[in-house]
Amino acid sequence: MVKTAILVSGGGTNLQSIIDANLFGEIKNCELTAVISSNPEAYAIERAQYAGIPVYIVDRSIFPNRQSFSKALLDKLIDLEIELVVCAGFKSILSHLLVKAFENRMINIHPSLIPAFCGPGFNGLRVHEAVLDYGVKVTGATAHFVTEVVDDGPIILQKAVEIYEDDTPQTLQRRVMEEAEWKILPEAISLFCQRRLVIEERIVRIMGSLDNES
C-alpha cells in the first residue's frame, strides 16, 4: 500500500471525492495516511476526522515565508514516511526543497484544461471567470504532477466539460468539480498507487493493469 498524504486548505470537496472513491474501492493500493491542512479552520479537517483519517495542522500563517513553511511541511511528510502527496484545494505554493523531495510523487488538480487558464493567479473562481470571458466552448480539469513552475508539470489525466450559454462562474465551477475534478483526481491517485504511470520527459504514459499488491 502506498502511504498517501492529502494537503488541504479549505472546504475539502476534492478530499471528499478521494475519501468516497477509496471507500468504494475505486482507488487501488492506497493508504490514506494523513490529511495535512495549512489552515486550522478548514472544513476539510472535519471531513477527514469523520472518515477516520489522521489530521495534522501546519499553519501557514505562523511562518514568515514560503521556505520555512515548506520545510515544516516536508519534515512532517518525512516523519510520516509519505510516498505520495496529493494537493486537493491546497492554496500554498511550495518551495523548491519540498517539490524536489517529492519529484514525480506529488499530484495536483487544476480546474481547467492545461495549458489554458493556468499558472500564477489562476485559482478558484478566477479560472472560471477567465474561461467565460474568453468565450471558449469547452473547459475541464487536469490532474498533473507538481513541479516548481505552477501548473506546468506532466499531465496525468484530463476531462472536458461543456460550457453552457447561461453559465456563471459559480455554476461552471460546480459542474467542473462534479463532472471532472472529482472523477480524475481519484483515478490519478489509483494509477500512481498501482505503479501504472511512467514519465518520459514530460509525457505521462499509462501502462496496462498491474498487480495491486504493494
Coordinates of C-alpha atoms in Angstrom, one line a residue:
M1 CA 0.0 0.0 0.0
V2 CA 1.3 3.5 -0.9
K3 CA 1.3 5.8 2.1
T4 CA -0.5 8.9 0.9
A5 CA -1.0 12.4 2.4
I6 CA -3.7 14.8 1.2
L7 CA -2.8 18.5 1.5
V8 CA -5.8 20.8 2.0
S9 CA -6.6 24.4 2.9
G10 CA -10.4 24.9 2.6
G11 CA -13.7 23.1 2.3
G12 CA -12.3 19.8 1.2
T13 CA -14.6 18.8 -1.7
N14 CA -11.8 17.2 -3.6
L15 CA -10.7 15.5 -0.4
Q16 CA -14.3 14.1 -0.1
S17 CA -14.1 12.7 -3.6
I18 CA -10.9 10.9 -2.6
I19 CA -12.5 9.6 0.6
D20 CA -15.6 8.4 -1.2
A21 CA -13.7 6.7 -4.1
N22 CA -11.4 5.0 -1.6
L23 CA -14.4 3.8 0.4
F24 CA -16.0 2.2 -2.7
G25 CA -12.7 0.5 -3.7
E26 CA -12.1 2.7 -6.7
I27 CA -8.6 3.7 -5.5
K28 CA -6.3 0.7 -5.5
N29 CA -3.2 0.0 -3.3
C30 CA -3.6 3.3 -1.5
E31 CA -3.4 4.0 2.2
L32 CA -4.8 7.4 3.2
T33 CA -2.2 8.0 5.9
A34 CA -2.8 11.7 6.7
V35 CA -4.7 14.9 5.8
I36 CA -2.5 17.9 6.4
S37 CA -4.1 21.3 6.5
S38 CA -2.4 24.7 6.1
N39 CA -5.5 26.3 7.7
P40 CA -6.6 25.3 11.2
E41 CA -10.2 26.4 10.4
A42 CA -10.6 24.4 7.2
Y43 CA -13.8 22.4 6.9
A44 CA -11.7 19.7 5.2
I45 CA -10.4 18.8 8.7
E46 CA -13.9 17.7 9.8
R47 CA -14.3 15.6 6.6
A48 CA -11.0 13.8 7.4
Q49 CA -11.9 13.2 11.1
Y50 CA -15.3 11.8 10.1
A51 CA -13.6 9.4 7.8
G52 CA -11.1 8.4 10.5
I53 CA -8.1 9.8 8.7
P54 CA -5.4 11.3 11.0
V55 CA -5.2 15.1 10.7
Y56 CA -2.2 17.3 11.1
I57 CA -2.0 21.1 11.0
V58 CA 0.9 23.0 9.6
D59 CA -0.5 26.5 9.9
R60 CA 0.8 28.7 7.0
S61 CA 0.0 31.9 8.9
I62 CA 2.6 31.3 11.6
F63 CA 5.6 31.0 9.2
P64 CA 7.4 34.1 7.9
N65 CA 8.0 32.8 4.4
R66 CA 7.3 30.0 1.9
Q67 CA 10.6 28.3 2.6
S68 CA 10.1 27.9 6.3
F69 CA 6.5 26.7 5.8
S70 CA 7.6 24.2 3.2
K71 CA 10.4 22.9 5.4
A72 CA 8.0 22.3 8.3
L73 CA 5.6 20.5 5.9
L74 CA 8.4 18.4 4.4
D75 CA 9.6 17.4 7.9
K76 CA 6.0 16.2 8.7
L77 CA 5.8 14.2 5.4
I78 CA 9.1 12.6 6.1
D79 CA 8.2 11.8 9.7
L80 CA 5.0 10.1 8.4
E81 CA 7.0 8.2 5.7
I82 CA 4.7 9.5 3.0
E83 CA 5.2 8.2 -0.5
L84 CA 2.6 10.2 -2.4
V85 CA 1.4 13.7 -1.8
V86 CA -1.9 15.0 -3.2
C87 CA -2.7 18.7 -3.4
A88 CA -6.5 18.9 -3.1
G89 CA -7.5 22.5 -2.9
F90 CA -4.2 23.4 -1.3
K91 CA -3.6 27.1 -1.6
S92 CA 0.1 27.5 -0.9
I93 CA 2.9 27.5 -3.4
L94 CA 5.6 25.2 -2.2
S95 CA 9.4 25.7 -2.2
H96 CA 12.0 24.0 -4.4
L97 CA 13.1 21.9 -1.5
L98 CA 9.8 20.2 -1.0
V99 CA 8.9 19.9 -4.7
K100 CA 12.3 18.3 -5.4
A101 CA 12.0 15.9 -2.5
F102 CA 8.7 14.6 -3.9
E103 CA 9.5 14.9 -7.6
N104 CA 7.1 12.8 -9.7
R105 CA 5.4 11.9 -6.4
M106 CA 3.1 14.9 -5.9
I107 CA -0.2 15.3 -7.7
N108 CA -2.3 18.4 -8.1
I109 CA -5.8 19.0 -9.6
H110 CA -6.4 22.2 -11.6
P111 CA -9.9 23.3 -12.8
S112 CA -9.0 23.9 -16.5
L113 CA -7.6 22.1 -19.5
I114 CA -3.9 22.9 -19.0
P115 CA -2.1 24.7 -20.6
A116 CA -5.2 27.0 -20.9
F117 CA -6.2 29.2 -18.0
C118 CA -3.5 28.2 -15.6
G119 CA -0.4 29.4 -13.8
P120 CA 0.0 32.2 -11.2
G121 CA -3.3 33.9 -10.4
F122 CA -5.5 31.3 -11.9
N123 CA -7.2 29.7 -9.0
G124 CA -10.7 29.3 -7.6
L125 CA -13.5 31.3 -9.4
R126 CA -10.8 33.3 -11.3
V127 CA -10.3 30.4 -13.6
H128 CA -13.9 30.1 -14.5
E129 CA -14.4 33.8 -14.9
A130 CA -11.5 33.8 -17.3
V131 CA -12.9 30.9 -19.2
L132 CA -16.3 32.6 -19.7
D133 CA -14.7 36.0 -20.5
Y134 CA -12.6 34.4 -23.3
G135 CA -15.6 32.6 -24.8
V136 CA -14.2 29.1 -25.1
K137 CA -16.8 26.4 -25.6
V138 CA -15.1 23.6 -23.6
T139 CA -13.3 23.6 -20.3
G140 CA -12.5 20.9 -17.8
A141 CA -9.9 19.8 -15.3
T142 CA -6.4 18.4 -15.3
A143 CA -4.6 16.1 -12.9
H144 CA -0.8 16.7 -13.1
F145 CA 2.4 16.2 -11.3
V146 CA 3.7 19.2 -9.4
T147 CA 6.9 21.0 -10.5
E148 CA 8.5 24.3 -9.4
V149 CA 6.6 26.1 -12.2
V150 CA 2.9 26.5 -11.2
D151 CA 0.6 24.2 -13.2
D152 CA 3.4 23.2 -15.6
G153 CA 4.0 19.6 -14.5
P154 CA 3.5 16.5 -16.6
I155 CA -0.2 15.9 -17.3
I156 CA -1.7 12.6 -16.0
L157 CA -5.4 12.9 -16.9
Q158 CA -7.7 15.5 -18.3
K159 CA -11.5 15.5 -18.7
A160 CA -13.5 18.0 -20.7
V161 CA -16.7 19.8 -19.6
E162 CA -19.1 21.6 -21.9
I163 CA -19.8 25.2 -21.3
Y164 CA -23.5 26.4 -21.4
E165 CA -24.6 29.8 -22.7
D166 CA -26.2 30.6 -19.3
D167 CA -23.2 29.5 -17.2
T168 CA -22.0 31.8 -14.4
P169 CA -18.5 31.3 -12.8
Q170 CA -20.3 29.6 -9.9
T171 CA -22.4 27.1 -12.0
L172 CA -19.4 26.3 -14.1
Q173 CA -17.1 25.8 -11.1
R174 CA -19.6 23.4 -9.6
R175 CA -20.0 21.4 -12.9
V176 CA -16.3 21.2 -13.5
M177 CA -15.9 19.8 -10.0
E178 CA -18.7 17.2 -10.3
E179 CA -18.0 16.1 -13.9
A180 CA -14.2 16.3 -14.0
E181 CA -12.2 17.1 -10.8
W182 CA -14.0 14.5 -8.6
K183 CA -13.5 11.8 -11.2
I184 CA -10.0 12.2 -12.5
L185 CA -8.2 13.1 -9.2
P186 CA -9.1 9.7 -7.5
E187 CA -8.3 7.9 -10.8
A188 CA -4.9 9.6 -11.0
I189 CA -4.1 8.6 -7.4
S190 CA -5.1 5.0 -8.1
L191 CA -3.0 4.8 -11.3
F192 CA 0.0 6.1 -9.3
C193 CA -0.5 3.7 -6.5
Q194 CA -0.8 0.8 -8.9
R195 CA 2.5 1.9 -10.4
R196 CA 0.9 2.3 -13.8
L197 CA 2.3 5.8 -14.5
V198 CA 5.6 6.2 -16.5
I199 CA 7.0 9.6 -17.2
E200 CA 9.0 10.0 -20.4
E201 CA 10.4 13.6 -20.4
R202 CA 7.1 15.4 -19.8
I203 CA 4.8 12.8 -21.3
V204 CA 2.9 10.5 -18.8
R205 CA 2.3 7.0 -20.2
I206 CA -0.5 4.9 -18.5
M207 CA 0.6 1.3 -18.5
G208 CA -1.6 -1.8 -18.6
S209 CA -3.2 -3.3 -15.5
L210 CA -0.7 -4.5 -12.9
D211 CA -0.8 -6.5 -9.7
N212 CA -2.3 -4.3 -7.0
E213 CA -0.2 -5.7 -4.2
S214 CA 2.4 -3.4 -2.8

